Amino acid sequence: MIEIKNVTKKFDDFVAVENLSFNVEPSSIYGLIGYNGAGKTTLIKTAAGIYRPDGGEVLMGSQNTYDNDDVRKEMFYIPDDLYFPMGSSIASMARFYKNYYPNFNDTTFRNLLEVFGLPLGGKLRGFSKGMQRQAEIILALSSRPKYLLLDETFDGLDPQKKELTKKLFIEYIAENEASLIISSHNLFELSNLCDRVGLINGKHLTMDCSVDEVSRNYSKIRLIFDHEVSEADFKNIKYKTFSTDGKICMLVFEGNYKEQIEKLNSLRPVAIDEYRLTMEEVFLNEMEDKSYDITKIFR
Amino acid sequence: MTSQRFSADKVDNKDLKRCFKSVILFAAIAFAVIFVSSVVPVIMQITPAHMMLVDPKEPIISYFGIEFLGLAMSPGMFICGVLMAQVLFGFLFKKNSVNVYLSFGITRSKLFLNRMLAALCSMLLAVAVPLTITLLLNIYAFGASAHVFQVFFYLVTGFFVSGAAGFAMMSFICANTGSRIESVITIVLLSSIPSRAISLAASLKGALLTGYYVGDMETMLGTSKLSFLNPMTILIDTDQTVHTLDMIFEEISPVISLSTVLCGNKVPEDLMLDMGLMLPIIVWSVLTVGMLVLGYFLLNKRKAENSNSFGKFYLSSVINGVAVAVYSISSVLGIVAMVFLTESELSRNVSPLFIILLLLIIPSAAYFLAELLIHRKMRPTLRSLPVLAGLLAVFICAFITLSTDCFGTFNKLPELSEIKSIQMDVVDPQNLFDFNAVDNMEDTYSNYKSTDEDDIKLCTKYFEKASKEARDDSFEGTLSFRLILKNGKQIVRRFNIYDDKLIYDYAKEVYGSHYFDGLMKYLMLNGIDVSQSTEYDENHMYNFYENPNSNPQGLLKGSTYYVSDSSLLFDKGIVSYIAIDTEGMIEDNDALMEALYKDMRAMSFEQMYFSNVRPVAIISSGAMLVPYENEKYKAGDFSWDGLEREYTDEFVEDGKPVKENGAYAPQTPMFFVYPGMTNTLNYLKQNGYTVGETERKIKCVYVTRDSKSASDRFTELSKQLDNIDGWFGFLEDDVPKNFGWANVIGVDASCIERYNYYAYKNEGFSDTAINILNRVFSDSGAPLVLIENPEKAKAVVEKSVPFYDSYNAEGRHVYIVYDDGAIVSEYLPEANLDVLSNKTM
């Protein structure tokens, strides 16, 4: 299990993340989402023991990760900015990682190489960004870690390889009871991968729940009227967002809308249809405090 | 847990293996260089063909080669260590590599220790293996001895510590810098701080010294002994500078070349592990351990987020700031110290307060700017200021320590029992015996030293007095002393003197000393004959006055002398273009010098230098630099003999190329022959020279309107001339107007040169000296007064004296024109001025 406990990280006077806590159970994948610069990479690097936290701690298997060789030999971190020394190939990198990961499995390595179809001796610096990512994923999974920390790992992968990678991660996690944290600002990438998601917004974790809970926390309904309606007609109703197109209105509620069904019925809609919010919509709803009125920008 | 531990150890071992692989190339290069410079030459030397040449009476004790690349070996190993650290810790400078290495299952401590172990072990192998082979070859060829093992130990530890020091310094810096460029800058600055600090100490000492040293500042000020702090010279003897490597290797180093041994030099075994040789190795061993420990802790504390940055690490930024501050103040103080050491006008005006202000302002400004440049932000720059405060405190402490000489290291006057011999630069008004023994560092020119007890007492007495001289505006001259101590050290000091009485007392007392007598004998009786000297010596002799440092021994004996009538003494100098009479060239210098020596030793100080008696003859070599292209000028009586060197000078004047021919005559000493110098006069008469016997009648007498001499007037006018040549400007600077006592009756050759120059530069000048003289005084607004009354003229002549003290004198200059055209320059002292107002004449 990975435990992020009240982690705070500062860069000089700038607070990147503050008092952040969540857990990642074995055999589960945690998606870390947030806008650019929210602190996802900082949190992952702190979790990987690269950064020393200014407050709190990160535990893996109940052991602190910072400068702990026992824990980190079972942890693999795939950074956003990959490291391939000059002239290195997948083969040479495999030899390199074998030095530091005692569980490195050659069979897994060969199998994965075959699945991704990458050349063993090709120079990695000559590879495309996507191919370099694939190489790193192969190396990571071949190292057979108990803890995987992935930073924007799908960035650059084509849709087919993205799907393949997701399946591999899910299979690996289930097979090895591993814990995985993956960060992304692209919710679609995480939608069918993660068990739980956390949203970092304004240095803090503003949401930490399972994917199912995400949908449960919000409800979205469509109301159809036989007459024109405006937002003023809904003044007695507590909603999160409202939009209307004359006779049709869309409302998003925090929690279950059914608590207010009587008030909605009193408006005499012709029909009420219930929808499930996508993670993208949840993300945007959560982030709406930070949204800008772009219509003002070019005035 | 056991299996976890096992796998962690496995990771450590593999990391260590990787580290060895990374540095093997550098170790191989070091191995190859040491092998080639040690094993190969030894094998070549011990082959039977070579061994046949060895004299069995002079057995070879050892031979380790190494002289090939010897000097470069220590810095080479240091650089090897630096490169190893760069390769092993280079991952710290990039974010992507830091991400990988610091997320591996290996702690930072182990990362550091593995890299340290790999570098040090490979370095030790690279050094020890070839030298062990050399050791075995030595034992096989020359037999085992304590010396052989000592040499082996010295070389192995020296080379290894050099490399380890480079590695330790660079690894400490890598742990504490954000980028490769920052690490390179930091190591360059940090490794040069010791030498800069030594230089700073020398500059500070030089600037604060009462009086000044001559020669290589660091050596003379004793700071060269700090050279063991320089990481580039770990394997070089601490008391020696780099250029004396030959001497080190041949005389005191255990690395004895075979050729030296074959020449019969025994190896002084007791010197082998002398502290002087081992000190840098011991010091740098300690420093290396210190830096490794520091590097270890800094790597553990290192913030990974500061990778790929510049100026984010406090320690490295302040190291760079301190280095810049030390560089800046060392350079500025070096210049200030040089000004002090070269006895310029400025040196008399710079006060210790100025130095302390420099010590505060220059490093502060340099440090602040460096920090601002490194951080590019004000806040971190301000955060680094406490270090500056500490640095300034160190500077101030150094200033107080050195200025008060609280350790007695450089202003201390040694006990008499500590002094072996002395040298003094004799101040004599005619500059006959001031041959710059103290200034001259080369043995050839500084042979004369005295071990006489009285001389030593005299030297220390005036050393002490001179060192207490208070600085004021009236600079009178300098006194120089060299104290050679029994322990081999030397104290060399030159003091500016502002009290003319001190110089007078000194000159008078030295005149009666053993030292002066010995010096006279050395210069007049024992010197080399110029005819046997090399062209190099002659050139230096001819330039004696222009370059006092080149004064060869035997100058007085070695010159070519001419006898001339004293009537040609003009305004304290000889009008040499008129004076030199080639008929008067003296053939036998030895006899002349002996006669002069006897006469001069019989004279008192006052008789010799302050005589009011007109000399009957002058023995001189002539002195001037005369352009002679102009025919009218050439029409004078002078002619050129073997002394001169003709020259052609080409320059541009008024946009046109000008070719000027001239003759370069030497400036050599001048002896005044007084009536009482019977030995000299007898010698001259016996050799057919008629001196003091010419009967002349006074034609007329001119008197100046004020105390300004012809020389002063020439000076005033020459400043008004256009197109003043460089050499003339040099003369202007060379003779300070208030030079005072030291020049009382010295030869003011510049007067003559000005005379000639003025005549040369003025179209339409007269070819008679008195007309030129009249014109000079008229042009400068104070025409000479012609005394027409013969009785009055006679009285003036009677009341005049041949020599005078120009300093603060209010007398008048008198120019007596004789019927044969000769002019005699005399001086009417202030006390005798009433003869001019005697209206009865």
Coordinates of C-alpha atoms in Angstrom, one line a residue, chain A residues 9-13 45 48-52 54 63 66-77 79-84 96-102 125 136, chain B residues 1 3-5 7-8 10-12 14-15 18 94-111 115 300-305 312 379 383:
Chain A
K9 CA 6.5 20.4 -0.5
K10 CA 8.0 23.8 -0.9
F11 CA 10.4 25.3 -3.4
D12 CA 12.1 28.1 -1.5
D13 CA 9.1 30.2 -0.6
K45 CA 8.7 12.9 -7.2
A48 CA 9.4 8.4 -5.3
G49 CA 11.8 9.7 -2.6
I50 CA 13.5 12.1 -5.0
Y51 CA 12.3 15.2 -3.2
R52 CA 12.4 15.4 0.5
D54 CA 8.9 19.6 3.9
Q63 CA 8.3 2.3 5.2
Y66 CA 12.9 9.1 1.2
D67 CA 16.4 7.7 0.8
N68 CA 15.3 4.2 1.6
D69 CA 16.9 1.6 -0.5
D70 CA 14.8 -1.3 0.8
V71 CA 11.6 0.3 -0.4
R72 CA 12.9 1.9 -3.6
K73 CA 14.3 -1.3 -5.1
E74 CA 10.6 -2.4 -5.3
M75 CA 9.5 0.9 -6.7
F76 CA 9.8 2.1 -10.3
Y77 CA 9.3 5.7 -11.3
P79 CA 9.2 10.4 -15.1
D80 CA 7.8 12.7 -17.6
D81 CA 11.3 13.6 -18.8
L82 CA 12.9 10.2 -19.6
Y83 CA 16.6 9.5 -19.0
F84 CA 18.5 7.6 -21.7
F96 CA 21.5 -0.8 -16.5
Y97 CA 18.2 -1.3 -14.7
K98 CA 19.2 -4.9 -13.9
N99 CA 21.9 -3.4 -11.6
Y100 CA 19.4 -1.6 -9.6
Y101 CA 16.3 -3.9 -9.8
P102 CA 17.1 -7.3 -8.4
R125 CA 17.8 8.7 -28.5
E136 CA 10.5 2.9 -20.5
Chain B
M1 CA 14.1 -8.9 5.7
S3 CA 16.4 -11.4 1.5
Q4 CA 15.7 -7.7 1.2
R5 CA 19.1 -6.9 2.7
S7 CA 19.2 -7.8 -2.6
A8 CA 20.1 -4.3 -1.4
K10 CA 23.5 -6.9 -4.6
V11 CA 22.4 -3.5 -5.9
D12 CA 25.2 -1.8 -4.1
K14 CA 26.4 -3.7 -9.0
D15 CA 26.5 0.0 -8.6
R18 CA 29.4 0.2 -12.7
K94 CA 20.4 16.8 -15.0
K95 CA 16.9 16.5 -13.8
N96 CA 16.1 13.3 -15.8
S97 CA 19.2 11.5 -14.5
V98 CA 18.6 12.7 -10.9
N99 CA 15.0 11.3 -11.2
V100 CA 16.4 7.9 -12.1
Y101 CA 19.3 7.6 -9.8
L102 CA 17.6 9.0 -6.7
S103 CA 14.6 6.7 -7.2
F104 CA 16.8 3.6 -7.4
G105 CA 17.0 1.2 -4.5
I106 CA 20.3 2.6 -3.3
T107 CA 20.7 5.3 -0.7
R108 CA 22.6 8.5 -1.4
S109 CA 25.2 7.5 1.1
K110 CA 25.9 4.3 -0.8
L111 CA 25.9 6.2 -4.1
R115 CA 31.8 6.3 -6.3
N300 CA 22.7 13.5 1.6
K301 CA 21.4 17.0 2.1
R302 CA 21.3 17.9 -1.6
K303 CA 17.9 19.1 -2.9
A304 CA 17.1 17.2 -6.0
E305 CA 15.0 20.0 -7.3
K312 CA 20.9 27.6 -6.2
R379 CA 17.0 38.2 -1.9
R383 CA 21.2 36.1 2.2

